[in-house]
Coordinates of C-alpha atoms in Angstrom, one line a residue:
Chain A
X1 CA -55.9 -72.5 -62.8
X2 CA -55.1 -75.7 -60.6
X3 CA -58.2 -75.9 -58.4
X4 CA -58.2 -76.4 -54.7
X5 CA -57.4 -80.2 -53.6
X6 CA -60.0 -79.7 -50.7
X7 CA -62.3 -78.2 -53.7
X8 CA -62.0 -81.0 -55.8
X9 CA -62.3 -83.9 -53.3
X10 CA -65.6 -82.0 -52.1
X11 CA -66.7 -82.2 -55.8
X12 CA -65.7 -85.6 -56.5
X13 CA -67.9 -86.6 -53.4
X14 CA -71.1 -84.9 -54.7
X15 CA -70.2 -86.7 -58.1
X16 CA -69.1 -89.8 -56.9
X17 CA -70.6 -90.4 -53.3
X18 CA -68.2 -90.5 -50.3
X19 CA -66.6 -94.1 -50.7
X20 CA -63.0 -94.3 -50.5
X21 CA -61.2 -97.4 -52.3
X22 CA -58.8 -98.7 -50.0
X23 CA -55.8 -100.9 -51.9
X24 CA -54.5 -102.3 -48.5
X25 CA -52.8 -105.1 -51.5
X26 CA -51.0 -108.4 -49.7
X27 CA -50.1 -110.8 -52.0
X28 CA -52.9 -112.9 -50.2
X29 CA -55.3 -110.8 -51.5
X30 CA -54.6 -111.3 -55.5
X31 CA -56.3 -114.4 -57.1
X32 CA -54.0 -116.4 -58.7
X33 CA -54.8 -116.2 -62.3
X34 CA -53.4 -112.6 -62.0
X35 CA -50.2 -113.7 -59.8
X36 CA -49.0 -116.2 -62.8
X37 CA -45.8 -115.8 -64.3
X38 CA -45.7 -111.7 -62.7
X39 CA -43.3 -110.9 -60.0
X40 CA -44.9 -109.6 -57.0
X41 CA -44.4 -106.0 -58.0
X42 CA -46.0 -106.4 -61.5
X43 CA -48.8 -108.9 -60.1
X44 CA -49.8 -105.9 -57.3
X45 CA -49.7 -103.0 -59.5
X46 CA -52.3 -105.6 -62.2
X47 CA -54.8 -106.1 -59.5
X48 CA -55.0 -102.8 -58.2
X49 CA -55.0 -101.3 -61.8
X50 CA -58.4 -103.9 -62.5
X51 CA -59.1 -102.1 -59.0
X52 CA -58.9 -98.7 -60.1
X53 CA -60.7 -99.0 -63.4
X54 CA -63.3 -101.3 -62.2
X55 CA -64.2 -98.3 -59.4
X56 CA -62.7 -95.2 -60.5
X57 CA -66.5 -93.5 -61.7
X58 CA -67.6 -94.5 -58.0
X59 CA -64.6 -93.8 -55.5
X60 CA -64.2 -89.9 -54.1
X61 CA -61.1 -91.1 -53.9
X62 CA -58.0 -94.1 -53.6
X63 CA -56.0 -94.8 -50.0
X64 CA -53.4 -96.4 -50.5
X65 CA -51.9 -98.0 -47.2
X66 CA -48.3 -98.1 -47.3
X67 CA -47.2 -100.7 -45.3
X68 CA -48.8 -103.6 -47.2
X69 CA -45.9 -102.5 -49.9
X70 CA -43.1 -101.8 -47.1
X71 CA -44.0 -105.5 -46.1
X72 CA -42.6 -106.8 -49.7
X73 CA -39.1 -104.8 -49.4
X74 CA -38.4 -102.3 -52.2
X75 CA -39.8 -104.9 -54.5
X76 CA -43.4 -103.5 -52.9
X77 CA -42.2 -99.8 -52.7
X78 CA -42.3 -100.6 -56.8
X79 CA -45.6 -101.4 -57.2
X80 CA -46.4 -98.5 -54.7
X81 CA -44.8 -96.1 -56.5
X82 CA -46.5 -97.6 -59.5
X83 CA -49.8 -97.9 -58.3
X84 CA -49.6 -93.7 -57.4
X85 CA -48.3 -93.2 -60.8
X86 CA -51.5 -95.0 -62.2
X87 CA -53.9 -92.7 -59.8
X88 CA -52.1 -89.7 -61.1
X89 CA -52.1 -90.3 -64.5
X90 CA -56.3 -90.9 -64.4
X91 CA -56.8 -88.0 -62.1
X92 CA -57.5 -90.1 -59.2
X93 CA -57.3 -88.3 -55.9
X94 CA -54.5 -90.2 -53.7
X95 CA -54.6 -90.3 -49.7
X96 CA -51.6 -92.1 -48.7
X97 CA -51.9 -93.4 -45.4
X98 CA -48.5 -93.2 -43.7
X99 CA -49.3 -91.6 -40.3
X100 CA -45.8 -90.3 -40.2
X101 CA -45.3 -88.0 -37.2
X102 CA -41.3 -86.3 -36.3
X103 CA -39.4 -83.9 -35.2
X104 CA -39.5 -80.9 -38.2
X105 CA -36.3 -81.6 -40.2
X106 CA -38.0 -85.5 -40.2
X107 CA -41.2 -83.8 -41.3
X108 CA -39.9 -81.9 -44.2
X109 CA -38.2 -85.2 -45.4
X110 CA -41.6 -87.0 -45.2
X111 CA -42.9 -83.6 -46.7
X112 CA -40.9 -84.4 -49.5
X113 CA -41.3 -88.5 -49.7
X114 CA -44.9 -87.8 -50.1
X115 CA -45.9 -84.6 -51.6
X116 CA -43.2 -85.0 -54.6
X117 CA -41.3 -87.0 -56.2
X118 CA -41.5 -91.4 -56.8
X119 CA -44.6 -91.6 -54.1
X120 CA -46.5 -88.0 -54.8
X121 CA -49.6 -88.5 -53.1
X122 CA -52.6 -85.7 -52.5
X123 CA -53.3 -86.7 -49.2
X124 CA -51.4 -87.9 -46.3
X125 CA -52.2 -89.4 -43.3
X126 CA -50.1 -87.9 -39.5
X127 CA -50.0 -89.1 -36.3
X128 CA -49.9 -85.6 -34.3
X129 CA -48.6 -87.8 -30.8
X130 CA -45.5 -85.4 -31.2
X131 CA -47.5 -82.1 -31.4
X132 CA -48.3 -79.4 -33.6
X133 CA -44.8 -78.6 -34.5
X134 CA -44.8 -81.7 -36.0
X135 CA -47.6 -80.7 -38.3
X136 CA -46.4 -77.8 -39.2
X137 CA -44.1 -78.3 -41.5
X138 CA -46.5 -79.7 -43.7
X139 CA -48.0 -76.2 -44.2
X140 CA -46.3 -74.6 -47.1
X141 CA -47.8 -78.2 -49.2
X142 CA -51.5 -76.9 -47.8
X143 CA -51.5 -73.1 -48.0
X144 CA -51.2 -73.1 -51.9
X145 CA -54.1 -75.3 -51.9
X146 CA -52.1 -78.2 -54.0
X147 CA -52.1 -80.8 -51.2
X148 CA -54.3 -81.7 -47.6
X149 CA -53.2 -83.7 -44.8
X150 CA -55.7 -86.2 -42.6
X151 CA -54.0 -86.2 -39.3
X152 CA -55.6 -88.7 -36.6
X153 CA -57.8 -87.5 -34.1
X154 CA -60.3 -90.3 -33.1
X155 CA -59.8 -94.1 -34.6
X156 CA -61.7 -96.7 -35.1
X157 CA -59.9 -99.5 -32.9
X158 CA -60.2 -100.5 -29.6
X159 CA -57.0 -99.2 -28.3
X160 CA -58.6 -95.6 -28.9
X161 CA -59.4 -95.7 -25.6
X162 CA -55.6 -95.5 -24.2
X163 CA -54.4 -92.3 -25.5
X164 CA -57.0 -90.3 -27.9
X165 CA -59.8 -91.1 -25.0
X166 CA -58.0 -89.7 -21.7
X167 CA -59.5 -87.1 -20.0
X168 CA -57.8 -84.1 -19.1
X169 CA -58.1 -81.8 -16.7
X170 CA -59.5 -79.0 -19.0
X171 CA -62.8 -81.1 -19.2
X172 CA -61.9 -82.4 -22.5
X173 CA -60.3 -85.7 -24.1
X174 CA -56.9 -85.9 -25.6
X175 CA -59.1 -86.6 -29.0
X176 CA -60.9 -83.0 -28.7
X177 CA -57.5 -81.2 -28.3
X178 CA -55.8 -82.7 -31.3
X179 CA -59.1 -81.5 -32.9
X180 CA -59.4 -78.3 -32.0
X181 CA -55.4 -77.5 -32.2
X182 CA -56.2 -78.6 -35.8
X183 CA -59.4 -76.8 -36.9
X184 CA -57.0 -73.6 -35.3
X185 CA -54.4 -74.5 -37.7
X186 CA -56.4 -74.3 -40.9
X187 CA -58.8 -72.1 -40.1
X188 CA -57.2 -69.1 -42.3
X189 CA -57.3 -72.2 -45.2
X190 CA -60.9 -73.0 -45.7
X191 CA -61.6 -73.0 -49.3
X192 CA -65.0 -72.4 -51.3
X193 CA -66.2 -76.0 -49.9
X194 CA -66.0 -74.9 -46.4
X195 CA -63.7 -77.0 -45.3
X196 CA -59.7 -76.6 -45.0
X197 CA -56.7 -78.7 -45.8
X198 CA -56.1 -80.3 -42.2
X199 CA -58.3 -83.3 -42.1
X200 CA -59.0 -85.8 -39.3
X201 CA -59.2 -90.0 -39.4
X202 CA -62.4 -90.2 -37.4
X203 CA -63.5 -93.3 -37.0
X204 CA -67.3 -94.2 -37.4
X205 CA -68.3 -96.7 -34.3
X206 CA -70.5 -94.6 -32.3
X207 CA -73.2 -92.0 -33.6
X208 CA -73.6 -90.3 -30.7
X209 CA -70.0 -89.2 -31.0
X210 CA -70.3 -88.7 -34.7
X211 CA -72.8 -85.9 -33.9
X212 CA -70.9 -84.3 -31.3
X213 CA -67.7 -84.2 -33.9
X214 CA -69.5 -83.2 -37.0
X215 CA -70.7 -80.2 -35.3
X216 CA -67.6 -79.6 -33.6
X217 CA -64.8 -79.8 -36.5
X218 CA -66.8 -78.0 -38.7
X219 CA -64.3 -77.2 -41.2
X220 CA -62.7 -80.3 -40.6
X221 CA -63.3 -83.0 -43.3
X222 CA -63.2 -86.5 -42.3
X223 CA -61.5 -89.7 -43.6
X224 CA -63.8 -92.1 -42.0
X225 CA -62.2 -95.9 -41.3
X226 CA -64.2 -98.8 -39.7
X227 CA -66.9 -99.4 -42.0
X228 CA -67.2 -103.1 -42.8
X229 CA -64.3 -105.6 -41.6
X230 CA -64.2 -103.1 -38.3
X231 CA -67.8 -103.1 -37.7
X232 CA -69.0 -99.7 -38.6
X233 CA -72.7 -99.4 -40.1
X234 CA -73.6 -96.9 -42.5
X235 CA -76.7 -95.6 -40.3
X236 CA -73.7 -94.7 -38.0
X237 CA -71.5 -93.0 -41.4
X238 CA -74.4 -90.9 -41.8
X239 CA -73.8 -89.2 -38.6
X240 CA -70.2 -87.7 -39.4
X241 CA -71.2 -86.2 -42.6
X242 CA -72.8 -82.8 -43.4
X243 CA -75.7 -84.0 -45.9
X244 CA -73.6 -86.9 -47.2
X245 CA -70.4 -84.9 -47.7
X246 CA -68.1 -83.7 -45.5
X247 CA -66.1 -87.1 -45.5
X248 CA -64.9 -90.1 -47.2
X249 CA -65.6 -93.2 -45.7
X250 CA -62.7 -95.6 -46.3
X251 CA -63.6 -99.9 -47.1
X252 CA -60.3 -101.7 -48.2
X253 CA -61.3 -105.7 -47.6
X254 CA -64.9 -105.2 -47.6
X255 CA -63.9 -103.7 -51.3
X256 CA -61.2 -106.0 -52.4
X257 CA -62.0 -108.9 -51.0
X258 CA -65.6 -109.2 -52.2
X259 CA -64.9 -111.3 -54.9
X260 CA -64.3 -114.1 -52.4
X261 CA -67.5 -114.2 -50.5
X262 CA -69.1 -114.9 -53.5
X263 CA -66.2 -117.6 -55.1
X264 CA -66.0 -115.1 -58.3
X265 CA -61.9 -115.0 -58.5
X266 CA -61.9 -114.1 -61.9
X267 CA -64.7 -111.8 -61.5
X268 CA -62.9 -109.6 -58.9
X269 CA -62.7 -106.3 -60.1
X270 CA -66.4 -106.6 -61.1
X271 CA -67.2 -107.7 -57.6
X272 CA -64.5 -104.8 -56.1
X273 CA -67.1 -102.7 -58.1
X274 CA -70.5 -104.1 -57.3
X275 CA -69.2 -103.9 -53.5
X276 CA -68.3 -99.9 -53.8
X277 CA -72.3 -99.3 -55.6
X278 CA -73.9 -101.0 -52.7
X279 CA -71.5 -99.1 -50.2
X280 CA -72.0 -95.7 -52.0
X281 CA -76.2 -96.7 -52.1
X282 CA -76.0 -97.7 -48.4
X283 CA -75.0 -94.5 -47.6
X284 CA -76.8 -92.2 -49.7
X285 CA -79.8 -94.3 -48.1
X286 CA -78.8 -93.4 -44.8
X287 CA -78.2 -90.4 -44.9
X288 CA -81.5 -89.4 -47.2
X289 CA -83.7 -91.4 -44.3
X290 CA -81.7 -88.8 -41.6
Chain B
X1 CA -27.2 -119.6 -28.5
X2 CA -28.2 -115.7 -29.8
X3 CA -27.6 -113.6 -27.1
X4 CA -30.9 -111.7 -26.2
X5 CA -31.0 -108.1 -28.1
X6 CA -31.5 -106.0 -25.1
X7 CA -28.9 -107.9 -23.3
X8 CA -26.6 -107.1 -26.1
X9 CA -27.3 -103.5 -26.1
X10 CA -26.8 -103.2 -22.5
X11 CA -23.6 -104.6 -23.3
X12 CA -22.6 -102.8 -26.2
X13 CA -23.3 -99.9 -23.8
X14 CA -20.5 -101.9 -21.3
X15 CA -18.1 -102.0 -23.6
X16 CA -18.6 -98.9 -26.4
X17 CA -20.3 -96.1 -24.4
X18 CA -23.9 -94.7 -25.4
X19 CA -23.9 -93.0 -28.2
X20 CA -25.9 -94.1 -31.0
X21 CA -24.6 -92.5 -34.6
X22 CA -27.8 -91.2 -35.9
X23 CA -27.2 -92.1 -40.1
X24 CA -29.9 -89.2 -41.1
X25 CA -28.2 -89.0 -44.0
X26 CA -29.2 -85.8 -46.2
X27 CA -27.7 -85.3 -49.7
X28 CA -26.5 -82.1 -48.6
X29 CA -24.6 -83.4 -45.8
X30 CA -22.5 -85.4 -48.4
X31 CA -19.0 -83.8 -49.5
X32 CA -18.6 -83.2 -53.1
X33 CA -15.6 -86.0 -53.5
X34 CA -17.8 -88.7 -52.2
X35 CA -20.8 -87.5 -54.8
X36 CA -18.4 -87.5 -57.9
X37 CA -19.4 -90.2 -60.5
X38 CA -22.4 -91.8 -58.3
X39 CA -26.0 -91.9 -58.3
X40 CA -27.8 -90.7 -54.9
X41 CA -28.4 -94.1 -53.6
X42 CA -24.6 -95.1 -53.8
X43 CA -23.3 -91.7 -52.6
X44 CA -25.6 -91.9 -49.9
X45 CA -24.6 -95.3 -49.0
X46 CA -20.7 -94.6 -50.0
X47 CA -21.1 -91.2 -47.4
X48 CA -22.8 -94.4 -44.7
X49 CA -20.2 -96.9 -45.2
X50 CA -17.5 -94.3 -44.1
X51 CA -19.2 -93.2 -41.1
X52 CA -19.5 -96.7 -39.9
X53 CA -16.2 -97.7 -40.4
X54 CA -15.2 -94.8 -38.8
X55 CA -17.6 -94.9 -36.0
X56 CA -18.4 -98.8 -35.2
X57 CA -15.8 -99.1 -32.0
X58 CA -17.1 -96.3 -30.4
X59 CA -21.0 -96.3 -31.4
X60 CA -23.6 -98.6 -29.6
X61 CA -25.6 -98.8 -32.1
X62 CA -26.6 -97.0 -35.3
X63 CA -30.2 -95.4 -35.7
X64 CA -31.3 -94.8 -39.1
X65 CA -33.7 -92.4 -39.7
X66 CA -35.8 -93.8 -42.9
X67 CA -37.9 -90.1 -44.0
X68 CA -34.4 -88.9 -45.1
X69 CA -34.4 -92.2 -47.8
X70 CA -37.6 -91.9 -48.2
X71 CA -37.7 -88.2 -49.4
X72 CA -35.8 -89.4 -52.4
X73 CA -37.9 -92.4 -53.3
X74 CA -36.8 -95.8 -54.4
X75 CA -33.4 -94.7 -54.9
X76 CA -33.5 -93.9 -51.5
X77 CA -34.9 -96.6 -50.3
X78 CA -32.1 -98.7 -52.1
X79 CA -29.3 -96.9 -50.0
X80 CA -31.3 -97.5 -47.0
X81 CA -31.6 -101.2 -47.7
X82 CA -27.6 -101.3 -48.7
X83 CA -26.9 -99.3 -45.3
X84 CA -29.0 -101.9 -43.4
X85 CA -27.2 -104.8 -45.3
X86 CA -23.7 -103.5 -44.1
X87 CA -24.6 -102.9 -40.6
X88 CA -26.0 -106.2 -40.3
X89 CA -23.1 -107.8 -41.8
X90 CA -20.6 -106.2 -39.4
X91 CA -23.1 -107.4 -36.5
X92 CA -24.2 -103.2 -35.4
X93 CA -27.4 -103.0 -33.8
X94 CA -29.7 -100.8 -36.0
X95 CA -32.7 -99.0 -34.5
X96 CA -35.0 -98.1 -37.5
X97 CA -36.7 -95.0 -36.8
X98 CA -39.2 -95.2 -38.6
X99 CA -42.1 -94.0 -35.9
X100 CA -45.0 -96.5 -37.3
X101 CA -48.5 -96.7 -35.7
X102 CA -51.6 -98.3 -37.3
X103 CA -54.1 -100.1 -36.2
X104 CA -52.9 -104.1 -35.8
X105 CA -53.2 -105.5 -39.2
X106 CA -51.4 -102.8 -40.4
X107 CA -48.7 -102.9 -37.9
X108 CA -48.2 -106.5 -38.9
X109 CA -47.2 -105.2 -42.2
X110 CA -45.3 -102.6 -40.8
X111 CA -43.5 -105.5 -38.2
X112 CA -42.8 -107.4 -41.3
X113 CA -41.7 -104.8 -43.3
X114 CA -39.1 -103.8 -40.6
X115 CA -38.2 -106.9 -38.5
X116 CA -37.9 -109.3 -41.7
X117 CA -36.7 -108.7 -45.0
X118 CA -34.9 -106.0 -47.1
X119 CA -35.4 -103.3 -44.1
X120 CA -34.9 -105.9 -41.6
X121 CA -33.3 -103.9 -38.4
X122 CA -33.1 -105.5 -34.6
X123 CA -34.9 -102.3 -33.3
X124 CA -37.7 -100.0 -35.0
X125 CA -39.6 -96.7 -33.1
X126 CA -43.1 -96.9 -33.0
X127 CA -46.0 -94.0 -32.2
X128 CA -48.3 -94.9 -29.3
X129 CA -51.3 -92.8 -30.6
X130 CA -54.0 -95.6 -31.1
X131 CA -52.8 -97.1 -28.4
X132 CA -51.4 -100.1 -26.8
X133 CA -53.2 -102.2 -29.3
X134 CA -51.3 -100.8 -32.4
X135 CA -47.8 -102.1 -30.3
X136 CA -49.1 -105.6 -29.3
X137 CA -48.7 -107.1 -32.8
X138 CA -44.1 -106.4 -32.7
X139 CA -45.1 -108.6 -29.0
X140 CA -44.2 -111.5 -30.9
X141 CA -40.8 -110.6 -32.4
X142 CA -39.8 -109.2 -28.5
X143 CA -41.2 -112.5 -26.9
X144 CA -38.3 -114.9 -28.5
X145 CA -35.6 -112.0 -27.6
X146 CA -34.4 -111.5 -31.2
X147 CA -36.3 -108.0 -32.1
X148 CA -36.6 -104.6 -29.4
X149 CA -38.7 -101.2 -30.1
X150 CA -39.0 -97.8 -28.9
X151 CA -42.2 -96.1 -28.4
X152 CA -42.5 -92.4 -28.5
X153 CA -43.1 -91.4 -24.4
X154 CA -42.0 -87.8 -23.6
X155 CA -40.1 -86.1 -27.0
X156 CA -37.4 -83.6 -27.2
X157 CA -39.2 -80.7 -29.6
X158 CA -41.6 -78.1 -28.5
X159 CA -44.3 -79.4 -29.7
X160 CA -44.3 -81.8 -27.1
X161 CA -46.3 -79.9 -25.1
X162 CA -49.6 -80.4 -27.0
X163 CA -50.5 -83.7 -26.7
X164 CA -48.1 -85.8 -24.1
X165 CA -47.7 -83.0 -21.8
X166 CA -51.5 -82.6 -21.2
X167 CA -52.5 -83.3 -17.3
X168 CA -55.0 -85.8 -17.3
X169 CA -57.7 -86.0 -14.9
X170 CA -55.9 -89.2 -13.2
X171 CA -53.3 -87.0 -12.3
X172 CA -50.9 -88.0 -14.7
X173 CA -49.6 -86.6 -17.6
X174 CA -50.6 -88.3 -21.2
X175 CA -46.6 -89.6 -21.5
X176 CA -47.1 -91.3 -17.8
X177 CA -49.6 -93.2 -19.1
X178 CA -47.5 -94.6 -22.2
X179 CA -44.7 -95.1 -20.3
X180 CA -46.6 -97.2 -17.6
X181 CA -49.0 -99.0 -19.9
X182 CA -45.5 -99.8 -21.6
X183 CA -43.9 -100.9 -18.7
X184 CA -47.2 -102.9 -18.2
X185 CA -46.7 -104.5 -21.2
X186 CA -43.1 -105.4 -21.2
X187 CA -42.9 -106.8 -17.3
X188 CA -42.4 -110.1 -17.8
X189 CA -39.7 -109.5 -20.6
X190 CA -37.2 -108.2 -19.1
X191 CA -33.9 -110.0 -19.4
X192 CA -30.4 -110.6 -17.3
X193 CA -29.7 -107.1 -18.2
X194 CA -32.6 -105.8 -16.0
X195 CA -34.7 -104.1 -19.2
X196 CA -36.9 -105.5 -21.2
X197 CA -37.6 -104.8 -25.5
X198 CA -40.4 -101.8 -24.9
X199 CA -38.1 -99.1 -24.8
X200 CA -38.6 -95.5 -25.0
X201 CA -37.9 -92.6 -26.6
X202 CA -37.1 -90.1 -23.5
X203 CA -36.1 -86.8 -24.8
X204 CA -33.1 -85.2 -22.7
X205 CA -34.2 -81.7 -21.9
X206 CA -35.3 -81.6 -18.5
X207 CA -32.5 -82.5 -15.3
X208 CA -35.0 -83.0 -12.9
X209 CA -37.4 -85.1 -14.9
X210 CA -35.0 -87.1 -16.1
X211 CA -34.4 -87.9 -12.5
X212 CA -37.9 -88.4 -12.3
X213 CA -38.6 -90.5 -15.3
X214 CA -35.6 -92.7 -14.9
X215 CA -36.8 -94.0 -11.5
X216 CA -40.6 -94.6 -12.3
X217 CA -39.7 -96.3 -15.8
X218 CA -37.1 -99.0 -14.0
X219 CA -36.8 -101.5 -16.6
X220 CA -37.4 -99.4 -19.9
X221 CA -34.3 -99.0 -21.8
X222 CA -34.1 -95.2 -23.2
X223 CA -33.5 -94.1 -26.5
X224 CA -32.3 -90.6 -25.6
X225 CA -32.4 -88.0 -28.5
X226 CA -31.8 -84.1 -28.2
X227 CA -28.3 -84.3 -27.2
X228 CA -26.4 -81.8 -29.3
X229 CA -28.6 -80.1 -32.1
X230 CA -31.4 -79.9 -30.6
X231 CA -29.9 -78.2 -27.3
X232 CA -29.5 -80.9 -24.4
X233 CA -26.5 -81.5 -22.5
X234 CA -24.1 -83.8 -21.2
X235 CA -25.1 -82.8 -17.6
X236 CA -29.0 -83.6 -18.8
X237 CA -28.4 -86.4 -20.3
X238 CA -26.4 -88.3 -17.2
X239 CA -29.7 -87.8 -15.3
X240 CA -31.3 -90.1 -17.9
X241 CA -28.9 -93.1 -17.1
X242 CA -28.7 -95.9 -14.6
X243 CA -24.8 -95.4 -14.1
X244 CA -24.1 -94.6 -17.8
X245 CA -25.9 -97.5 -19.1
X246 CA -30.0 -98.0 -19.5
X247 CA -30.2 -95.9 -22.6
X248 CA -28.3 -94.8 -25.7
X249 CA -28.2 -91.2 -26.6
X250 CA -28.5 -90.0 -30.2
X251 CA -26.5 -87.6 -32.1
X252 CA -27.2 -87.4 -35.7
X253 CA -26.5 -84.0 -37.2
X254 CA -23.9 -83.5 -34.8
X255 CA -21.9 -86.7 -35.7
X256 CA -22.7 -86.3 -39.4
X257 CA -21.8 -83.0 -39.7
X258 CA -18.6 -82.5 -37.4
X259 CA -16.5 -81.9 -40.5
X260 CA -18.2 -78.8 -41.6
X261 CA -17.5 -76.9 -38.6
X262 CA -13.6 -77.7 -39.4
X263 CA -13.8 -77.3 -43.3
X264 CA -12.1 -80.7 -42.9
X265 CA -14.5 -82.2 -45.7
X266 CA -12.2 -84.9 -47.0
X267 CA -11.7 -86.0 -43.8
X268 CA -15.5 -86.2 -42.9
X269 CA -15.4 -89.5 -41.6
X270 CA -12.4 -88.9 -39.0
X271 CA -14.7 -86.2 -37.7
X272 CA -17.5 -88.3 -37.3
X273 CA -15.4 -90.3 -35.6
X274 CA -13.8 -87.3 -33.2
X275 CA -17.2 -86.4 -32.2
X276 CA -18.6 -89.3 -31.5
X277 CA -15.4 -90.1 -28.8
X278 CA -15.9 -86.6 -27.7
X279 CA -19.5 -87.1 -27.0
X280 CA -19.0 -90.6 -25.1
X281 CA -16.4 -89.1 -23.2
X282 CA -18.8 -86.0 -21.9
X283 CA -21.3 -88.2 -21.2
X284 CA -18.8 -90.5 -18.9
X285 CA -17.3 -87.8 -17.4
X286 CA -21.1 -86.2 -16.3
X287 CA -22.0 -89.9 -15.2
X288 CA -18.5 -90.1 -12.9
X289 CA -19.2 -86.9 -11.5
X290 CA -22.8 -87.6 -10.1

């Protein structure tokens, strides 16, 4: 029996710790040694292969964001598709991070872009600006426990403040009702982890808030950006997990780009690694010193 | 000298009328004589190349909607890119609809993904979820007049309702406050035509808001969907215009699939093409008779 995909992410976190490997690839990114004589498709799909196997024993899980492929043309869409191919064949759990967000025939198109098919994913990430019935359709994927959604509720960039932060006149922010519309939505899918297959992109910039939203969205599990290149600290991670779980906590730079901070470019999928143990450590830390 | 894209929409709107042929092209929608002998990606782009013909004199512009490529992986993408590459080449003006909304280093993957390159359109819809800082990085492509996009405002579906519907405590609904922090953003854009390359997606189901909304967003251009399948009429619709120009109106389904209703399938194009002078016609005739 298949088991639950909220199940197993929950397990791989208690295995692993809750760092997500984000391969955010431009062609910037890739030392050259790698780029020579590849095209661009073959030389992304090599360093994020070195990515994967250099981190695999310590990520929860891969995000892969989409438009660093889209950006290269269907010569990118390539190594995307390869790159998920890769994660599925090692049992990787994917998030692909699309934050697609239509109308429901549009939905059940992107339904089908990215729960089957050339760019199968486990996860993907919505934009719910349109409303629930532009969720919805996304259901069927969740309810026989094969795939989970992280829809965004509160992110990690300034700009928050414009939409997901206005009040409304029921006493709560536009943030809390995309919440709350969500933990509704799954709350006849919560599986043995305690947690269902609607997740939320809550960003990790103030703890105060992380507090107030753990307890909140209890069933919700959180994909967690802003750690690292956007400023986010792990004392403040800590906050939106339940005991250190409960989350991943994405780094995609701070991860991929480690190797330059230190001048190792042949070294980088050692130094991708070292940067996910001190991450994962960092964590743990702060949340055993709650 | 180019001529400035929202002045030449405003003028293809002069001279052709505002409809914009919605190329959400399923592989159902696709008559059996075109699919004989090819793979997806050509039929698809075979079923495309027809409608266009069939459709360019009459059409403003073309808006392709990328989850139905998408849901059939790179061979999809490949018909997408082809349909893209024909459009451009007979001079359309494609709207991408592609709904994109990231935080900015990610949207500069996403601008380059849609405004250069293989997808390379003039306009692309965008998601104003994260705010007005995951639109400022396209700024550059609307500055020089080449590129235009459309951010989500106030939608067509339902679910509408849930998010930019909600009354904030400023007195305004959440889709007031994209639209003006929009208009914000594109005032000193706007070109001979009287718009500037912020559009909006302004969904035509309500007369009296579309009075409303047309008059407090003076210099957005509207891209107007709901006409036809999704229940709005020509009547509606008028409301939504400055004098039958100021917006294109978007039929997909109903363009696309005006031969099944006449088991006309060989002729599917010449009904595309009936439909399309139909609906440009209505929509005159509602705007004469305000």
């Amino acid at each position: 029996m298949m088991i639950n995909i909220m199940d197993k992410l929950y397990g791989r976190v208690e295995k692993r710790g809750v760092v997500c490997v984000g391969l955010d690839t431009s062609l910037d990114y890739i030392p050259n040694h790698i780029k020579e004589d590849k095209t661009s498709s073959e030389a992304i799909f090599e360093f994020n292969r070195q990515i994967i196997d250099a981190t695999s024993d310590i990520a929860a899980c891969f995000k892969v964001q989409i438009a660093y492929y889209e950006a290269l043309g269907l010569e990118g869409l390539l190594a995307y598709k390869k790159t998920l191919e890769y994660l599925r064949e090692k049992d990787e759990i994917i998030i692909a991070d699309i934050k697609r967000g239509d109308i429901a025939a549009t939905a059940k198109m992107y339904a089908k872009a990215h729960f089957e098919g050339d760019f199968e994913a486990d996860f993907i990430t919505l934009s719910p600006y349109m409303g629930m019935d532009s969720i919805e359709p996304y259901i069927p994927y969740l309810e026989n426990g094969k795939k989970g959604v992280f829809s965004l509720v509160r992110t990690s960039n300034k700009g928050a403040e414009d939409i997901e932060y206005l009040d409304t006149i029921i006493g709560e922010k536009v943030y809390h009702v995309v919440g709350d519309k969500l933990m509704e939505m799954g709350k006849n899918m919560i599986s043995k982890c305690g947690y269902n297959p609607l997740g939320g992109v809550i960003g990790c910039t103030h703890v105060e808030e992380g507090k107030e939203l753990r307890k909140r969205f209890s069933s919700m599990f959180f994909l967690i950006p802003g750690y690292g290149a956007q400023g986010g600290k792990a004392q403040d991670v800590a906050m939106y997990l339940n005991n250190g779980n409960g989350g991943v906590v994405n780094s995609s730079r701070g991860i991929l780009l480690a190797y330059k901070k230190q001048n190792r470019e042949k070294d980088f999928a050692l130094c991708a690694r070292e940067e996910a143990i001190r991450m994962r450590d960092e964590i743990r830390k702060a949340v055993d010193s709650l």
